[in-house]
CSV table of C-alpha atoms and ligand atoms in Angstrom, one decimal:
chain,number,residue,atom,x,y,z
A,1,MET,CA,0.0,0.0,0.0
A,2,ALA,CA,1.3,3.5,-0.9
A,3,ASP,CA,2.2,5.8,2.0
A,4,ILE,CA,-0.3,8.2,3.4
A,5,ALA,CA,0.0,11.9,3.6
A,6,TYR,CA,-1.9,14.5,5.6
A,7,VAL,CA,-3.3,17.4,3.7
A,8,ASN,CA,-5.5,20.0,5.3
A,9,GLY,CA,-7.7,17.8,7.5
A,10,SER,CA,-7.5,14.6,5.5
A,11,PHE,CA,-5.3,11.5,5.4
A,12,VAL,CA,-5.0,10.5,1.8
A,13,GLU,CA,-2.8,8.2,-0.3
A,14,MET,CA,0.4,10.1,-1.2
A,15,ASN,CA,-0.4,9.9,-5.0
A,16,ASP,CA,-3.8,11.5,-4.4
A,17,ALA,CA,-2.5,14.2,-2.1
A,18,THR,CA,-2.9,17.6,-3.8
A,19,VAL,CA,-2.8,21.3,-3.0
A,20,SER,CA,-4.1,24.2,-5.0
A,21,ILE,CA,-1.9,25.7,-7.8
A,22,LYS,CA,-2.7,29.0,-6.0
A,23,ASP,CA,-1.0,27.9,-2.8
A,24,ARG,CA,1.3,30.6,-1.8
A,25,GLY,CA,3.9,28.0,-0.8
A,26,LEU,CA,4.0,27.0,-4.5
A,27,LEU,CA,3.8,30.6,-5.9
A,28,PHE,CA,6.1,32.5,-3.4
A,29,GLY,CA,7.7,29.9,-1.2
A,30,ASP,CA,5.5,31.6,1.5
A,31,GLY,CA,5.7,29.0,4.2
A,32,VAL,CA,7.8,27.3,6.8
A,33,TYR,CA,8.7,23.6,7.5
A,34,GLU,CA,10.1,21.1,9.9
A,35,VAL,CA,11.8,17.7,9.6
A,36,ALA,CA,12.2,15.4,12.6
A,37,GLY,CA,13.7,12.0,12.8
A,38,VAL,CA,11.6,8.9,13.7
A,39,PHE,CA,12.9,5.9,15.5
A,40,GLU,CA,10.9,2.9,16.6
A,41,GLY,CA,7.8,4.8,15.5
A,42,ILE,CA,8.6,7.7,17.9
A,43,LEU,CA,9.4,11.3,16.9
A,44,ILE,CA,12.9,12.3,18.2
A,45,ASP,CA,13.0,15.6,20.1
A,46,ASN,CA,9.6,16.6,18.7
A,47,ASP,CA,8.8,19.2,21.3
A,48,ALA,CA,11.9,21.1,20.3
A,49,HIS,CA,11.0,20.9,16.6
A,50,LEU,CA,7.5,22.2,17.4
A,51,GLU,CA,8.9,25.0,19.4
A,52,ARG,CA,11.1,26.0,16.4
A,53,LEU,CA,8.0,25.7,14.1
A,54,LYS,CA,6.1,28.0,16.4
A,55,ARG,CA,8.9,30.6,16.2
A,56,SER,CA,9.2,30.3,12.4
A,57,LEU,CA,5.4,30.8,12.1
A,58,GLN,CA,5.5,33.9,14.4
A,59,GLU,CA,8.4,35.4,12.4
A,60,ILE,CA,6.3,35.2,9.1
A,61,LYS,CA,3.1,36.2,10.9
A,62,LEU,CA,1.3,32.9,10.2
A,63,GLU,CA,-1.0,30.9,12.5
A,64,LEU,CA,-1.3,27.2,12.5
A,65,PRO,CA,-5.0,26.2,12.0
A,66,MET,CA,-4.9,24.2,15.3
A,67,ASN,CA,-3.0,24.1,18.5
A,68,PHE,CA,0.3,22.3,18.9
A,69,SER,CA,-1.0,19.4,20.9
A,70,GLU,CA,-3.6,18.7,18.2
A,71,LEU,CA,-0.8,18.8,15.7
A,72,ALA,CA,1.2,16.3,17.7
A,73,VAL,CA,-1.8,13.9,17.7
A,74,LEU,CA,-2.0,14.1,13.9
A,75,GLN,CA,1.7,13.5,13.6
A,76,ARG,CA,1.4,10.3,15.7
A,77,LYS,CA,-1.6,9.2,13.7
A,78,LEU,CA,0.3,9.6,10.4
A,79,ILE,CA,3.3,7.6,11.8
A,80,HIS,CA,0.9,4.9,12.8
A,81,LEU,CA,-0.9,4.8,9.4
A,82,ASN,CA,2.4,4.6,7.6
A,83,LYS,CA,3.8,2.0,10.1
A,84,ILE,CA,7.0,4.0,10.0
A,85,LYS,CA,9.7,2.6,12.3
A,86,GLU,CA,12.7,4.5,11.2
A,87,GLY,CA,12.9,7.6,9.0
A,88,THR,CA,11.9,11.2,8.8
A,89,PHE,CA,8.7,13.2,9.3
A,90,TYR,CA,8.2,16.2,7.1
A,91,LEU,CA,5.6,18.9,7.7
A,92,HIS,CA,5.0,22.4,6.3
A,93,VAL,CA,2.6,25.2,6.8
A,94,THR,CA,2.1,27.7,4.0
A,95,ARG,CA,-0.1,30.8,3.8
A,96,GLY,CA,-2.5,28.8,1.7
A,97,ALA,CA,-4.3,29.7,-1.5
A,98,SER,CA,-5.4,33.2,-2.3
A,99,GLU,CA,-7.8,34.4,-5.1
A,100,SER,CA,-5.1,36.2,-7.1
A,101,ARG,CA,-1.4,36.2,-7.2
A,102,ASP,CA,-0.8,39.2,-5.0
A,103,PHE,CA,2.3,39.5,-2.9
A,104,GLU,CA,0.4,41.1,0.1
A,105,PHE,CA,-1.2,38.6,2.6
A,106,PRO,CA,-4.7,37.6,1.6
A,107,LYS,CA,-7.3,39.3,3.9
A,108,GLU,CA,-8.5,36.0,5.2
A,109,GLN,CA,-5.6,33.6,5.5
A,110,GLN,CA,-6.3,29.9,5.3
A,111,PRO,CA,-3.0,28.3,6.1
A,112,SER,CA,-2.3,25.0,4.5
A,113,LEU,CA,-0.8,22.1,6.5
A,114,VAL,CA,0.9,19.2,4.7
A,115,MET,CA,2.7,16.3,6.3
A,116,PHE,CA,4.3,13.1,5.1
A,117,THR,CA,6.8,10.5,6.3
A,118,GLN,CA,9.8,8.8,4.6
A,119,HIS,CA,11.4,5.5,5.4
A,120,LYS,CA,15.1,5.9,6.0
A,121,LYS,CA,17.8,4.2,8.0
A,122,ILE,CA,19.1,6.7,10.5
A,123,MET,CA,20.3,4.7,13.4
A,124,ASN,CA,23.2,2.2,13.7
A,125,LEU,CA,24.6,3.0,10.3
A,126,ALA,CA,27.4,0.9,8.8
A,127,THR,CA,30.8,2.6,9.1
A,128,ASP,CA,31.0,3.2,5.3
A,129,LYS,CA,27.9,5.4,5.6
A,130,LEU,CA,29.7,7.6,8.1
A,131,LYS,CA,32.3,9.1,5.8
A,132,ALA,CA,30.9,12.3,4.4
A,133,LYS,CA,32.6,14.4,1.8
A,134,VAL,CA,32.0,18.1,1.8
A,135,LEU,CA,32.3,20.7,-0.9
A,136,THR,CA,32.4,24.4,0.0
A,137,TYR,CA,30.3,26.9,-1.9
A,138,PRO,CA,29.3,30.6,-1.5
A,139,ASP,CA,26.2,31.2,0.7
A,140,LEU,CA,23.8,32.8,-1.7
A,141,ARG,CA,20.8,32.8,0.7
A,142,TRP,CA,18.7,35.6,2.1
A,143,LYS,CA,19.5,37.2,5.5
A,144,ARG,CA,16.9,35.5,7.7
A,145,ARG,CA,18.3,32.0,7.8
A,146,ASP,CA,16.9,31.5,11.3
A,147,ILE,CA,13.5,31.1,9.8
A,148,LYS,CA,13.0,27.6,8.5
A,149,SER,CA,11.6,28.8,5.1
A,150,ILE,CA,10.4,26.4,2.5
A,151,ALA,CA,12.2,28.6,-0.1
A,152,LEU,CA,15.3,26.5,-0.5
A,153,LEU,CA,16.5,27.3,-4.1
A,154,ALA,CA,20.0,28.4,-3.0
A,155,GLN,CA,20.5,25.1,-1.1
A,156,VAL,CA,19.0,23.1,-3.9
A,157,LEU,CA,21.5,24.5,-6.3
A,158,ALA,CA,24.5,24.4,-3.9
A,159,LYS,CA,23.7,20.8,-2.9
A,160,GLU,CA,23.4,19.7,-6.5
A,161,ILE,CA,26.8,21.2,-7.3
A,162,ALA,CA,28.2,19.2,-4.3
A,163,HIS,CA,26.5,16.1,-5.5
A,164,GLN,CA,27.9,16.5,-9.0
A,165,ALA,CA,31.4,16.8,-7.4
A,166,GLY,CA,30.8,13.4,-5.6
A,167,CYS,CA,30.1,15.0,-2.2
A,168,ASN,CA,27.4,14.4,0.4
A,169,GLU,CA,27.0,17.9,1.7
A,170,VAL,CA,27.8,21.5,0.9
A,171,TRP,CA,29.3,23.9,3.5
A,172,MET,CA,28.2,27.4,2.5
A,173,HIS,CA,30.5,30.3,3.3
A,174,GLU,CA,30.3,34.0,3.5
A,175,ASP,CA,33.1,36.6,4.0
A,176,GLY,CA,35.6,33.7,4.3
A,177,PHE,CA,33.7,31.9,7.1
A,178,VAL,CA,31.6,28.8,7.0
A,179,THR,CA,28.0,29.6,7.7
A,180,GLU,CA,26.4,26.1,7.8
A,181,GLY,CA,25.7,23.0,5.7
A,182,GLY,CA,23.1,23.0,2.9
A,183,SER,CA,20.8,21.2,5.2
A,184,SER,CA,22.8,20.8,8.4
A,185,ASN,CA,25.0,22.7,11.0
A,186,ALA,CA,28.8,22.6,10.6
A,187,PHE,CA,31.3,21.8,13.3
A,188,ILE,CA,35.1,21.3,13.5
A,189,ILE,CA,37.3,20.0,16.2
A,190,LYS,CA,40.8,21.3,16.8
A,191,ASP,CA,43.0,20.8,19.9
A,192,ASP,CA,40.1,19.2,21.8
A,193,LYS,CA,38.0,22.3,21.1
A,194,LEU,CA,34.7,22.0,19.4
A,195,ILE,CA,34.1,25.0,17.1
A,196,SER,CA,30.8,26.1,15.6
A,197,ARG,CA,29.2,29.3,14.7
A,198,LYS,CA,26.9,31.2,17.1
A,199,ASN,CA,23.2,31.0,16.5
A,200,ASN,CA,21.9,34.1,15.0
A,201,GLU,CA,20.1,35.2,11.8
A,202,THR,CA,23.0,33.8,9.7
A,203,ILE,CA,22.1,30.2,10.4
A,204,LEU,CA,19.2,27.9,11.3
A,205,SER,CA,19.1,27.0,14.9
A,206,GLY,CA,19.5,23.3,14.5
A,207,ILE,CA,17.6,21.1,16.9
A,208,THR,CA,20.3,18.4,16.6
A,209,ARG,CA,23.0,21.0,17.2
A,210,GLN,CA,21.2,22.2,20.3
A,211,ALA,CA,21.1,18.6,21.7
A,212,VAL,CA,24.7,17.9,20.8
A,213,LEU,CA,25.8,21.1,22.6
A,214,LYS,CA,24.0,19.8,25.8
A,215,LEU,CA,25.6,16.4,25.4
A,216,ILE,CA,29.1,17.7,25.1
A,217,GLN,CA,28.9,19.1,28.6
A,218,GLN,CA,29.6,15.5,29.8
A,219,GLU,CA,32.8,15.4,27.7
A,220,ASP,CA,36.3,16.9,28.1
A,221,LEU,CA,35.7,19.2,25.2
A,222,VAL,CA,35.7,23.0,25.3
A,223,PHE,CA,33.1,24.6,23.1
A,224,GLU,CA,34.1,27.7,21.2
A,225,GLU,CA,31.1,29.3,19.7
A,226,ARG,CA,32.5,31.3,16.9
A,227,PRO,CA,32.7,31.2,13.1
A,228,PHE,CA,35.5,29.3,11.5
A,229,THR,CA,37.2,29.9,8.1
A,230,ILE,CA,37.4,27.4,5.3
A,231,GLU,CA,41.2,27.1,5.9
A,232,GLU,CA,40.7,26.3,9.6
A,233,ALA,CA,38.3,23.6,8.5
A,234,TYR,CA,40.9,22.1,6.1
A,235,GLU,CA,43.3,21.9,9.0
A,236,ALA,CA,40.8,20.6,11.6
A,237,SER,CA,41.6,17.2,13.3
A,238,GLU,CA,37.9,16.3,13.0
A,239,ALA,CA,34.8,17.7,11.3
A,240,PHE,CA,31.2,16.8,11.3
A,241,TYR,CA,27.7,18.1,10.6
A,242,THR,CA,24.4,17.6,12.3
A,243,SER,CA,20.7,17.4,11.3
A,244,ALA,CA,17.6,15.5,12.3
A,245,SER,CA,18.0,13.1,9.5
A,246,VAL,CA,21.7,12.3,9.7
A,247,PHE,CA,22.3,13.0,13.4
A,248,VAL,CA,26.1,13.5,13.8
A,249,MET,CA,27.8,12.9,10.4
A,250,PRO,CA,31.6,12.6,10.4
A,251,VAL,CA,33.3,14.5,7.5
A,252,ILE,CA,36.4,12.8,6.0
A,253,SER,CA,37.2,15.4,3.3
A,254,ILE,CA,36.5,19.1,2.5
A,255,ASP,CA,37.1,20.2,-1.0
A,256,LYS,CA,39.0,16.9,-1.5
A,257,LYS,CA,41.4,17.8,1.3
A,258,ILE,CA,41.6,15.0,3.8
A,259,ILE,CA,40.5,15.8,7.3
A,260,GLY,CA,42.5,14.2,10.1
A,261,ASN,CA,43.5,10.7,9.0
A,262,GLY,CA,40.6,10.4,6.5
A,263,GLU,CA,38.5,8.3,8.9
A,264,PRO,CA,35.6,9.4,11.1
A,265,GLY,CA,37.1,11.1,14.1
A,266,ALA,CA,37.0,9.4,17.5
A,267,LEU,CA,35.4,12.4,19.3
A,268,THR,CA,32.9,12.7,16.5
A,269,LEU,CA,31.9,9.1,16.8
A,270,LYS,CA,31.6,9.5,20.5
A,271,LEU,CA,29.2,12.4,20.0
A,272,ARG,CA,27.3,10.4,17.5
A,273,ASN,CA,27.0,7.6,20.0
A,274,LEU,CA,25.8,10.0,22.7
A,275,TYR,CA,23.2,11.4,20.3
A,276,GLU,CA,21.9,8.0,19.3
A,277,ASN,CA,21.4,7.2,23.0
A,278,PHE,CA,19.6,10.6,23.4
A,279,ALA,CA,17.4,9.6,20.4
A,280,ARG,CA,16.6,6.3,22.0
A,281,SER,CA,15.6,8.0,25.2
A,282,PHE,CA,12.4,9.2,23.5
A,283,ILE,CA,11.3,5.6,23.0
A,284,ASN,CA,11.6,5.0,26.8
A,285,GLN,CA,9.8,8.2,27.5
A,286,SER,CA,6.8,7.2,25.4
A,287,GLN,CA,6.6,3.8,27.1
A,288,ARG,CA,6.2,5.4,30.6
B,301,PMP,N1,20.8,24.2,8.8
B,301,PMP,C1,20.0,24.1,7.7
B,301,PMP,C2,20.1,25.1,6.6
B,301,PMP,C3,19.1,23.0,7.6
B,301,PMP,O1,18.3,22.9,6.5
B,301,PMP,C4,19.0,22.1,8.6
B,301,PMP,C5,18.1,20.9,8.5
B,301,PMP,N2,16.8,21.2,8.7
B,301,PMP,C6,19.9,22.2,9.7
B,301,PMP,C7,20.7,23.3,9.8
B,301,PMP,C8,19.8,21.3,10.9
B,301,PMP,O2,18.7,21.4,11.7
B,301,PMP,P1,18.1,20.2,12.5
B,301,PMP,O3,19.2,19.7,13.4
B,301,PMP,O4,17.0,20.8,13.3
B,301,PMP,O5,17.7,19.2,11.5
């Protein structure tokens, strides 16, 4: 049976799921989204994802057509219908359809909510899946990257260029400093210091990043919250990126320059392990 999607009040087969061609998400990229990981049928760190969704919605002056606990109930129902054990959960809210293609908000906004799931192995990956190659590329995005906007053309183009170069992720840069990954947050380790850019409007506040920063408090690692240059990244002893769908992903090369000894770094793997345990803790919580 085909997967089920949720579209504006109905659970429908993915192939029958449709939105209006006048949806402002389609016409203007006027909407925001979230992606959370799913393990053993449980959403990982969902409260934090919904908190960020709430903020993104506020920033674009859009209201969800329901409250957040009702949304969480619908999320769980969709996971149940799709029997999804391991994978990702996508949802977006757009400013809905309006009569004519005017830039200004429609007088009566009818936000559109779309959700679907994807099966994907995210936990206990084989070691050969933990060797990401990164390409750097200029950051061509707008100036409010803290809003999780569905308008992702700059990332689509940058990630495609990285893909064509045989890389798994792009690290975007601005004024000589790395901002973040095309769909992840970027970190390097040098002299037992973890370095990552400060959260502000230049990057998305990653939920995985947030969790990793809490987890490192148990480790002998100093966290330096500052931007790093591409050259610093080339010379790092370890590098990795984080997102809800890849957790903590070790980087073995940047622009074909080998990082460390060309293998996933020991500290990075330790952080990945800590994050996997953190992800598992949500299963235990749901059984209580
Ligand atoms: N930065 C960007 C630009 C992203 O698209 C993502 C993935 N949504 C992230 C960072 C990582 O965020 P999270 O850990 O919440 O998945």
